[in-house]
CSV table of C-alpha atoms in Angstrom, one decimal:
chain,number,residue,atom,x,y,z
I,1,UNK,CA,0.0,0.0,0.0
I,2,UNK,CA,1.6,3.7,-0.9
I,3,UNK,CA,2.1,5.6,1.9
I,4,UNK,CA,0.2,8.5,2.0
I,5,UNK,CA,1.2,9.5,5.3
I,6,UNK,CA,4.4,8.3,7.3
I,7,UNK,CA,2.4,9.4,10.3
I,8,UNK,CA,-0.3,7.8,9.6
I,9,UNK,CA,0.8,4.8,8.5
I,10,UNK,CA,2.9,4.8,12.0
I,11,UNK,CA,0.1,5.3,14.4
I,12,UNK,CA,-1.6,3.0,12.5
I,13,UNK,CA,1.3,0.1,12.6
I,14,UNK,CA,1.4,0.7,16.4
I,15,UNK,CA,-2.0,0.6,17.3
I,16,UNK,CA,-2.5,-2.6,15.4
I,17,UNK,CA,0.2,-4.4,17.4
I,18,UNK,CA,-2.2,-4.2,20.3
I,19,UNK,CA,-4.3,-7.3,21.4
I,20,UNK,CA,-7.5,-7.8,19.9
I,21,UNK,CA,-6.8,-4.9,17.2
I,22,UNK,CA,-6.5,-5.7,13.2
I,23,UNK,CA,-5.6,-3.3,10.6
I,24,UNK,CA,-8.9,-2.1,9.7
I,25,UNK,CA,-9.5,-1.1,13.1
I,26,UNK,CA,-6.4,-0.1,13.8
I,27,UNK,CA,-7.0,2.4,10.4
I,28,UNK,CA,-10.6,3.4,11.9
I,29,UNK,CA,-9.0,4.4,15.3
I,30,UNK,CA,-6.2,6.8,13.9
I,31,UNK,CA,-8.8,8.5,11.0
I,32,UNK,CA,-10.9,8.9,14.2
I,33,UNK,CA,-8.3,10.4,16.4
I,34,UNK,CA,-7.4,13.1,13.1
I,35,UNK,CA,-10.5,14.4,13.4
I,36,UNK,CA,-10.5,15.1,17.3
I,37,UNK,CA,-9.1,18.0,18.9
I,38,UNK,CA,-5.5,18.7,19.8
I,39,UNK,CA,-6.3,18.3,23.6
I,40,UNK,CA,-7.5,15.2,23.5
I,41,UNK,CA,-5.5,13.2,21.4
I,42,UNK,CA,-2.6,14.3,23.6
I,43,UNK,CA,-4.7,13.3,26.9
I,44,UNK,CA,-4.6,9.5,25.3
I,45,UNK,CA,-1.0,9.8,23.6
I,46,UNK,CA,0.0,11.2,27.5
I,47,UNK,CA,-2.2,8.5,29.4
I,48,UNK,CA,-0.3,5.8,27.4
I,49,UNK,CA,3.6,7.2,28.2
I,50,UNK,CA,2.2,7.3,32.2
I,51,UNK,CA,1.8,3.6,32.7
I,52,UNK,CA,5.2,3.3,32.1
I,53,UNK,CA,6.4,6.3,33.6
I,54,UNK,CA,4.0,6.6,36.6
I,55,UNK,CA,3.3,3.1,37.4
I,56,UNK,CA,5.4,0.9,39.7
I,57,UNK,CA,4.8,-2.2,42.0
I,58,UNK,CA,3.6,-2.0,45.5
I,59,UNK,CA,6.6,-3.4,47.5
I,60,UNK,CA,4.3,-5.1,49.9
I,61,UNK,CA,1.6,-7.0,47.7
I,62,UNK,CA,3.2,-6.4,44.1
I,63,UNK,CA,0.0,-5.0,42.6
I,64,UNK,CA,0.9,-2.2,40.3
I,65,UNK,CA,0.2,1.1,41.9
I,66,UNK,CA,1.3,5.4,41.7
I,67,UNK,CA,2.5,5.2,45.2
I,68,UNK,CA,4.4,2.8,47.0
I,69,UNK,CA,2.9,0.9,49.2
I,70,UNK,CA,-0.3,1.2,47.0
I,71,UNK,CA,-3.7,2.2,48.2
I,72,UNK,CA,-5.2,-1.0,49.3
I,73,UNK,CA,-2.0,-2.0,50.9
I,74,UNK,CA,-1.6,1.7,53.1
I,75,UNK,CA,-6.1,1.7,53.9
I,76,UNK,CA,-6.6,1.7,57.4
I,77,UNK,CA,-9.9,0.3,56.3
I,78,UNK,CA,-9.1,-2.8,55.0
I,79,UNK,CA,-8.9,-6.4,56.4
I,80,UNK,CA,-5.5,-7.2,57.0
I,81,UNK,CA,-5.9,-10.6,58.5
I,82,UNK,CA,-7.0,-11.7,55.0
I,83,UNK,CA,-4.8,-11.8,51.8
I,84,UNK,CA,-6.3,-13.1,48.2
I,85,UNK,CA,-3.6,-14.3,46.4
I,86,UNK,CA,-3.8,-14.2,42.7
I,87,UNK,CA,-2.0,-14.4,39.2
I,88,UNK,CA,-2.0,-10.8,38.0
I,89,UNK,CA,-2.7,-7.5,38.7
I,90,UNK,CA,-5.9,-7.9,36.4
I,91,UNK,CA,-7.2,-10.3,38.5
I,92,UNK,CA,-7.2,-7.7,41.5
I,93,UNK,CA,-9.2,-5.2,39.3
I,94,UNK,CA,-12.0,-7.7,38.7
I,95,UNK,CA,-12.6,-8.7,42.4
I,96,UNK,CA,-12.3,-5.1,43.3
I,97,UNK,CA,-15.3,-4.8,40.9
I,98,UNK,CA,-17.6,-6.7,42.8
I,99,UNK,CA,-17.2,-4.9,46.0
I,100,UNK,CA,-17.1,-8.0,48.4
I,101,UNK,CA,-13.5,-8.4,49.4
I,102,UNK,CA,-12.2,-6.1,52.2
I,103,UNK,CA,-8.8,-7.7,52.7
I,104,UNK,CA,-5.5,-6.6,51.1
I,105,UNK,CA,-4.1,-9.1,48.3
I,106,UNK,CA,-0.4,-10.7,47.1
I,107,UNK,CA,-0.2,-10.3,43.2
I,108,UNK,CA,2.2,-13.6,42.6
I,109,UNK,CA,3.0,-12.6,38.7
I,110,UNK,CA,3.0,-15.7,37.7
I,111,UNK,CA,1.7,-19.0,38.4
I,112,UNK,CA,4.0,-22.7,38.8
I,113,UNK,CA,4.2,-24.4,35.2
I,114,UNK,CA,6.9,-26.9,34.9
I,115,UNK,CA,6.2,-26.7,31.4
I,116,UNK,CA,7.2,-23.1,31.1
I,117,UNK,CA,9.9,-23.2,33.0
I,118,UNK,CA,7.6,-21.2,35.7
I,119,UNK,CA,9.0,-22.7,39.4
I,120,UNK,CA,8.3,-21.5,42.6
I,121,UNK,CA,11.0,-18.7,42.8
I,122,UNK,CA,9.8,-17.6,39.6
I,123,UNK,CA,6.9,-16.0,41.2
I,124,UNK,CA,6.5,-14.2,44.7
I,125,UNK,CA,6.2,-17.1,46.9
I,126,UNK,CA,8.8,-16.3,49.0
I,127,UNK,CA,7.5,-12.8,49.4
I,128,UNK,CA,4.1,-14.1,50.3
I,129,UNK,CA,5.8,-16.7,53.1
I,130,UNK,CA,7.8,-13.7,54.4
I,131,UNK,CA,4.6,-11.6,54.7
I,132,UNK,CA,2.8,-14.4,56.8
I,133,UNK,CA,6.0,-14.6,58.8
I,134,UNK,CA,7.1,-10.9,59.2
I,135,UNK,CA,3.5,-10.4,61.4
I,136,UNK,CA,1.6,-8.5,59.2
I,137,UNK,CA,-1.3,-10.2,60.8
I,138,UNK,CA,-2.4,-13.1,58.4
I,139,UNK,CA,-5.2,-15.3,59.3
I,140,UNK,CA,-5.9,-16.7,55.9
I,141,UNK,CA,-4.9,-16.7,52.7
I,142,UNK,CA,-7.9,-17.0,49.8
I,143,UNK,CA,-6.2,-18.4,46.7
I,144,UNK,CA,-8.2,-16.7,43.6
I,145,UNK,CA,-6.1,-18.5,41.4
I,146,UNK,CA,-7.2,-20.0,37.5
I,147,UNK,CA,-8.5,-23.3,38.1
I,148,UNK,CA,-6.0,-24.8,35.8
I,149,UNK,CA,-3.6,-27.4,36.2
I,150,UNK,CA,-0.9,-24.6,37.0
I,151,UNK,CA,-3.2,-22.9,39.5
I,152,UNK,CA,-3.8,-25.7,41.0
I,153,UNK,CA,0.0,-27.1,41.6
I,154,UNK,CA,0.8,-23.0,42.9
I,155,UNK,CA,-2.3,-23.5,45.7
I,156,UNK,CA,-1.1,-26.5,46.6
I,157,UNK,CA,2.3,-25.3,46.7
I,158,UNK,CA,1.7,-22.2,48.9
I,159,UNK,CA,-0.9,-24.5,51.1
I,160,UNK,CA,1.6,-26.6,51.8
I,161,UNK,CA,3.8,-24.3,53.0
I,162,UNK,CA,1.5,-21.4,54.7
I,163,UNK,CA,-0.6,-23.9,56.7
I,164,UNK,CA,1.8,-25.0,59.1
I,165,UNK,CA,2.5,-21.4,59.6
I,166,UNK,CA,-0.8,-22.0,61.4
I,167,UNK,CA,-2.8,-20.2,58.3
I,168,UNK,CA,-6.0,-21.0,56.9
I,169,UNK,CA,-6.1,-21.2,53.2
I,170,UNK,CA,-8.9,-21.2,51.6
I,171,UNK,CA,-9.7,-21.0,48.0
I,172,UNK,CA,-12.6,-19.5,45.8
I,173,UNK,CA,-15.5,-21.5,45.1
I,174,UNK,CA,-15.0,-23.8,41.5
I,175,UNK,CA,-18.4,-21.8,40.7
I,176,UNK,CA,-16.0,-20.4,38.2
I,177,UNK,CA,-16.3,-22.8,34.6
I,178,UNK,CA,-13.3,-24.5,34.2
I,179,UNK,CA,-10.9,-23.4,31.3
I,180,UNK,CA,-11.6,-20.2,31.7
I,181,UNK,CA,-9.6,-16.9,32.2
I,182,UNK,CA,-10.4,-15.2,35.6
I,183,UNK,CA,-10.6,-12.0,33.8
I,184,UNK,CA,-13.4,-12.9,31.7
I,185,UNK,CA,-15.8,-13.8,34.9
I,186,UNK,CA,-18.7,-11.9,35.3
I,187,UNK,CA,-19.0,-10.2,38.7
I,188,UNK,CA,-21.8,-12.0,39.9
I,189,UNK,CA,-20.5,-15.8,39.6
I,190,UNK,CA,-16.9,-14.2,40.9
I,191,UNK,CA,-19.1,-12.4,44.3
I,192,UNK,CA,-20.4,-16.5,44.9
I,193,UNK,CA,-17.2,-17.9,44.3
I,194,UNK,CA,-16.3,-16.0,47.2
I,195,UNK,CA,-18.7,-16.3,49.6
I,196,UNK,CA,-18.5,-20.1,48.5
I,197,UNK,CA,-14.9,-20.7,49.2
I,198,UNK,CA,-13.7,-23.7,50.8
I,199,UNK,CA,-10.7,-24.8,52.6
I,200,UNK,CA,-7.5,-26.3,50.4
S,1,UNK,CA,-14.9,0.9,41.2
S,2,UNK,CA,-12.0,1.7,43.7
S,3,UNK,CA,-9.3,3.3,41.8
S,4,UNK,CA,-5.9,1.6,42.3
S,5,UNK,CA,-4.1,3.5,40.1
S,6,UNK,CA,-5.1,6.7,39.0
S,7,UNK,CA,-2.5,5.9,36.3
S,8,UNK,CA,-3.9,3.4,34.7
S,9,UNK,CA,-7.4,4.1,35.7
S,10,UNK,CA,-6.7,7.3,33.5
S,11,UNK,CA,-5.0,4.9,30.4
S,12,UNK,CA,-8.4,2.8,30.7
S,13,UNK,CA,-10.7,5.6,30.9
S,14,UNK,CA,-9.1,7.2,27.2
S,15,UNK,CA,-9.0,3.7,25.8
S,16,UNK,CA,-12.6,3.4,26.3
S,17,UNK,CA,-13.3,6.2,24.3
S,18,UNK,CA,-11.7,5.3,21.0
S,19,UNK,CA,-14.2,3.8,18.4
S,20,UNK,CA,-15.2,0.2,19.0
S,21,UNK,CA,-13.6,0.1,22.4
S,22,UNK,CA,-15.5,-0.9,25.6
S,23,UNK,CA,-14.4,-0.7,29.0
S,24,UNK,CA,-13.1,-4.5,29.2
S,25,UNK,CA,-11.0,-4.0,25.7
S,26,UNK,CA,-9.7,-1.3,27.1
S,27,UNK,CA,-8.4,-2.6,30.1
S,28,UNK,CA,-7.0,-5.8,28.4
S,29,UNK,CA,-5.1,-3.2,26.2
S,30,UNK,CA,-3.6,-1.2,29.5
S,31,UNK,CA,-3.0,-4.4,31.1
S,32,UNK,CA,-0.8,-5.5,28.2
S,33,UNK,CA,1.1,-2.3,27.3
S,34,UNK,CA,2.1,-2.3,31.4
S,35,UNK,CA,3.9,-5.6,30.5
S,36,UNK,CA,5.4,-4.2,27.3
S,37,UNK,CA,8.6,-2.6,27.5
S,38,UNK,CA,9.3,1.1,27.9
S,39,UNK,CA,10.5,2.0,24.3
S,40,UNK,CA,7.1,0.5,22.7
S,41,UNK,CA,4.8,1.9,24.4
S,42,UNK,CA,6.6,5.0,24.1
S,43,UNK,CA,6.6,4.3,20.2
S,44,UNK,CA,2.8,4.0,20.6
S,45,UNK,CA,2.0,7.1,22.5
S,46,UNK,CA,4.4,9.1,20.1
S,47,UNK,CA,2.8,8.1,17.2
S,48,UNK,CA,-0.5,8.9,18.5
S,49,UNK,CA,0.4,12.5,19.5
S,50,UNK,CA,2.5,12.5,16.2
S,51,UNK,CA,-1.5,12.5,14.5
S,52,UNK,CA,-1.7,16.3,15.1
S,53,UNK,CA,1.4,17.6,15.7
S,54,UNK,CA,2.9,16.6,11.9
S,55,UNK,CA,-0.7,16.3,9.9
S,56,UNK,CA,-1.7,18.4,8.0
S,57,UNK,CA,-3.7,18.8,4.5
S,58,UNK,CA,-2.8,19.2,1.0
S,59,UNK,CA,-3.7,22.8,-0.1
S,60,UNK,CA,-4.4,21.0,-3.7
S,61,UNK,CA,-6.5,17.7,-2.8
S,62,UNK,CA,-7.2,18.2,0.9
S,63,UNK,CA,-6.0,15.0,1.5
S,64,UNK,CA,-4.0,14.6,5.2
S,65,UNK,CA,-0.3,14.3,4.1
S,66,UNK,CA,3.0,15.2,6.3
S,67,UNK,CA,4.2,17.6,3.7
S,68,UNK,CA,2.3,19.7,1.5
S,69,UNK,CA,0.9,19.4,-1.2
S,70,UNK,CA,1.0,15.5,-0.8
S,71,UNK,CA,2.8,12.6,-2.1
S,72,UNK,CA,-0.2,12.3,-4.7
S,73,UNK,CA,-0.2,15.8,-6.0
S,74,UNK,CA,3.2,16.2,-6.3
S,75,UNK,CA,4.0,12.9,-8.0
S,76,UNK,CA,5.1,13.1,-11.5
S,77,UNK,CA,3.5,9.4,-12.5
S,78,UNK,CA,0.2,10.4,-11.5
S,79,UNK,CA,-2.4,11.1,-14.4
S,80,UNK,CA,-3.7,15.1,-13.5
S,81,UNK,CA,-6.1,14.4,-15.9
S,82,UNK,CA,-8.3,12.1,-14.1
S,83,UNK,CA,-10.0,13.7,-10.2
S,84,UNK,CA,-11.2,10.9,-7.8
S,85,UNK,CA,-13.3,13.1,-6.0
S,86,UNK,CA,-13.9,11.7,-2.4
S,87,UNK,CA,-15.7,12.1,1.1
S,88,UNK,CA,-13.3,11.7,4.1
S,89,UNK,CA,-9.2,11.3,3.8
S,90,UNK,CA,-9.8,7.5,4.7
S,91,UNK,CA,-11.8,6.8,1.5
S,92,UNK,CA,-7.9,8.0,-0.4
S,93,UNK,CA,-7.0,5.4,2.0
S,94,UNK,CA,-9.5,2.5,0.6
S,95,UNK,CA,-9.3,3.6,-2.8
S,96,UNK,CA,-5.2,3.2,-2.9
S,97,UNK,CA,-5.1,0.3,-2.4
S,98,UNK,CA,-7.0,-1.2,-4.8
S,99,UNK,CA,-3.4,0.2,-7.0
S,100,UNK,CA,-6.7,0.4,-9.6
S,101,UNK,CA,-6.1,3.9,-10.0
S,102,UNK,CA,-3.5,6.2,-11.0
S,103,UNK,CA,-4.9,10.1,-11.1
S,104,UNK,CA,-5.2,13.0,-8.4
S,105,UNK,CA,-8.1,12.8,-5.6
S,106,UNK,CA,-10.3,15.7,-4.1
S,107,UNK,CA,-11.5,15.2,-0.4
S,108,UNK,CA,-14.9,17.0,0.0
S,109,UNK,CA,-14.5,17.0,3.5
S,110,UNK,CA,-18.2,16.0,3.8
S,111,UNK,CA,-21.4,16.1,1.8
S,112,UNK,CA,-24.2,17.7,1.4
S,113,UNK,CA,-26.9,17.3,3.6
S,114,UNK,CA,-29.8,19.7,4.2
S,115,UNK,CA,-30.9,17.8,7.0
S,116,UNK,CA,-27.3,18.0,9.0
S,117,UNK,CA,-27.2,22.0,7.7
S,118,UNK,CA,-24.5,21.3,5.1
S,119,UNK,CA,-24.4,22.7,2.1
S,120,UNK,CA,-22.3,23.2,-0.9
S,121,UNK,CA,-20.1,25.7,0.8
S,122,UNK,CA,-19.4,23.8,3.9
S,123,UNK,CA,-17.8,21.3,2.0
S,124,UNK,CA,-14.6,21.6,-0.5
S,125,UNK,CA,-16.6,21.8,-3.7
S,126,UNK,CA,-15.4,25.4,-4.6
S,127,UNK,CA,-11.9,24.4,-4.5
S,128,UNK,CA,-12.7,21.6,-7.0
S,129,UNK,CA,-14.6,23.8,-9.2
S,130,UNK,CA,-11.4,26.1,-8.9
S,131,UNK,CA,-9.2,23.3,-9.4
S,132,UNK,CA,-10.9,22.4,-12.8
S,133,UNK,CA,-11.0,26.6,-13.8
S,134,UNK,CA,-7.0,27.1,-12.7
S,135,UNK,CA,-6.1,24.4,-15.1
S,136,UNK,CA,-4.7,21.2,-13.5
S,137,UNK,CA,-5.7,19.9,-17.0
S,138,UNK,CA,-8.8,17.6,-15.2
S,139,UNK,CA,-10.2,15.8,-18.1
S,140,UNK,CA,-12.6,13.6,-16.2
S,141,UNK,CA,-13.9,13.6,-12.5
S,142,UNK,CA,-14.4,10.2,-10.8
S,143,UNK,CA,-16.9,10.1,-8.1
S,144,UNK,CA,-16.6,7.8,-5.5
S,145,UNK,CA,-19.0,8.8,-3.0
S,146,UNK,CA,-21.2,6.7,-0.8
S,147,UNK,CA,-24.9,5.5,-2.5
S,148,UNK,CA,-26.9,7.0,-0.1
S,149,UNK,CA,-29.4,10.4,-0.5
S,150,UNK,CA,-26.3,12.8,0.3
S,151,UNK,CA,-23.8,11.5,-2.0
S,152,UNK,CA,-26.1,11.4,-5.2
S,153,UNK,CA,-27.1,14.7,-3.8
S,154,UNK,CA,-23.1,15.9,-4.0
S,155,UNK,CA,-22.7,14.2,-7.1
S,156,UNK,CA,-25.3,16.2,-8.6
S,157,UNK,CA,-24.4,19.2,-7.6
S,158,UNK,CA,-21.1,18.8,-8.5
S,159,UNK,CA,-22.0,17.3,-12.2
S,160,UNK,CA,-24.2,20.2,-12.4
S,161,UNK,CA,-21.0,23.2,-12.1
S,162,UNK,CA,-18.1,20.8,-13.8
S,163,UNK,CA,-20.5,19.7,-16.7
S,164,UNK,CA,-20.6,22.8,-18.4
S,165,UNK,CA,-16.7,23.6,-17.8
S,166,UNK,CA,-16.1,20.7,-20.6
S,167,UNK,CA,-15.4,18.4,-17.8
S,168,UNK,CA,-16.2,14.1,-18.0
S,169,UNK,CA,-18.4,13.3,-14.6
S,170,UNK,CA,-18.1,9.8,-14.2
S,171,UNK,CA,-19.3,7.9,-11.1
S,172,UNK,CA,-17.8,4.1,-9.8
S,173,UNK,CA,-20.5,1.3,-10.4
S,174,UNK,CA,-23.2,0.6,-8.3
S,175,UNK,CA,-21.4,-2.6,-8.0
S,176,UNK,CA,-21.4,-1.5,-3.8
S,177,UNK,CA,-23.8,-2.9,-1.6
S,178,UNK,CA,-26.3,0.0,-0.7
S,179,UNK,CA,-25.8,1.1,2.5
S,180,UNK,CA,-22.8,0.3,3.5
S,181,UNK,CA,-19.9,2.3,4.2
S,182,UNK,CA,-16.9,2.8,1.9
S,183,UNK,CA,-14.5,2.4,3.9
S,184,UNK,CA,-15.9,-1.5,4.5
S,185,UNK,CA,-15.9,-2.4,0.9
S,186,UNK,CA,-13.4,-5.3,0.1
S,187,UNK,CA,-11.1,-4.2,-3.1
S,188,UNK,CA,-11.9,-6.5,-5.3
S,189,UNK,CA,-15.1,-5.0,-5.2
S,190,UNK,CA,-14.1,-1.4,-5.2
S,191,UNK,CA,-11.9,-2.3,-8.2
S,192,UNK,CA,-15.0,-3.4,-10.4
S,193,UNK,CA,-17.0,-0.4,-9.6
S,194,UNK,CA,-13.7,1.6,-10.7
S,195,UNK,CA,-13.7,-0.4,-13.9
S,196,UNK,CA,-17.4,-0.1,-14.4
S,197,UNK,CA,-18.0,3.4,-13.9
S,198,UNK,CA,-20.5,5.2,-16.3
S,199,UNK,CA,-21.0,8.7,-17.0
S,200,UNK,CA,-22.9,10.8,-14.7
């Protein structure tokens, strides 16, 4: 295709690198962003360069966060006997959503997959053990892992070592269909996974 | 929804806006560019911002181009003889690369529509009509205009002033689903209606 416009055709190559974005839409984006105002293309070109710039990981939980130790982490309001652990920092946005989970959470980045190379020092294990240990006050631990075969071998792994720390560890309800991403859950089945939880 | 990071909370909300976005896209689309690294991102939000800080359009055509007047006008292969005379900058877009055809374009910026208060002079029909009188040598004038009430309503009006200046008004074949929008068309189709365009 002749290029009409180097510019063009460059916000359009970049936008269609991103997930779930093809050419054509990637094309129908950028004509679209032409004909807005100055202002707020700039807003979105700025909001973009900030999640690299402004965003960091919360030293105590790992979730990504502006400030260090991050919201949830620093509220006085907040359960801190209780800790959901989960995959991603995605998977803390969702059960945020639903508005029924006052405790703080440990974002592992990762889950155990031999297959992948993945093992237990891979991910934030260790940091979660040390929380437990360093008496920050946990009484359980809800694992909000995928129920995958990976999830799976990373609750068993952390049950296996945070229970004889004299924690309970519990883990969401399999309300959730199998072989599916937590991030695709609609809040409602997500709220009774939770109040359905069980323990490991 | 409790903000976690304002940062990204901000990324999400300007995501959503684009065209064809909802909230969840949006945040699958943060989520991923926090795991890309720093100079693509970068890349992305530069090209964005690039849009309006290096567009601008061709004081012949109209057409968005980084320079001025445009690759198109100033190209010594193209036939001046032949106008494709156009809606919106993307329709240049659809239209080249069909590689179908090889003369100058005109981009109305609109058409007429009584109902939307547009009229002739809201749109770029004078500066065809001076195009035509200035002597570019245009021979014939293609129009490729959508086949709905406003473009046959453009095309008239604009057969009616070039007509009488000794100028061919031809328009592409019907050979387009009614209805639809240009920019959708798939080229093999757009390439017949080139080929089986019939005089005005």
């Amino acid at each position: 295709m002749q290029l009409i416009s180097e510019t063009l055709e460059q916000a359009v190559e970049q936008l269609a690198r991103l997930p779930g974005m093809g050419r054509k839409s990637a094309q129908r984006i950028a004509m679209h962003l032409l004909k807005q105002n100055d202002e707020q293309v700039l807003r979105l070109s700025k909001a973009i360069a900030d999640l690299k710039k402004n965003i960091r990981y919360c030293s105590t939980c790992f979730n990504i966060t502006d400030q260090d130790p991050c919201p949830i982490c620093s509220s006085e309001k907040r359960n801190t006997g209780v800790v959901c652990v989960v995959e991603e920092p995605k998977d803390v946005y969702v059960i945020e959503r639903t508005r029924e989970f006052n405790g703080r959470y440990h974002v592992l980045g990762g889950v155990i997959s031999p297959l992948q190379n993945v093992g237990p020092d891979e991910i934030r294990v260790n940091e979660l053990i040390r929380r437990i240990r360093d008496g920050e006050g946990i009484k359980e631990l809800i694992l909000a892992l995928n129920p995958d075969a990976e999830g799976e071998a990373t609750g068993y792994y952390i049950n296996k070592l945070a229970q004889p720390m004299g924690v309970d560890v519990t883990r969401i309800a399999h309300g959730i269909p199998m072989g599916t991403d937590l991030e695709f859950i609609d809040d409602a089945t997500l709220t009774r996974a939770f109040a359905g939880r069980r323990n490991f």
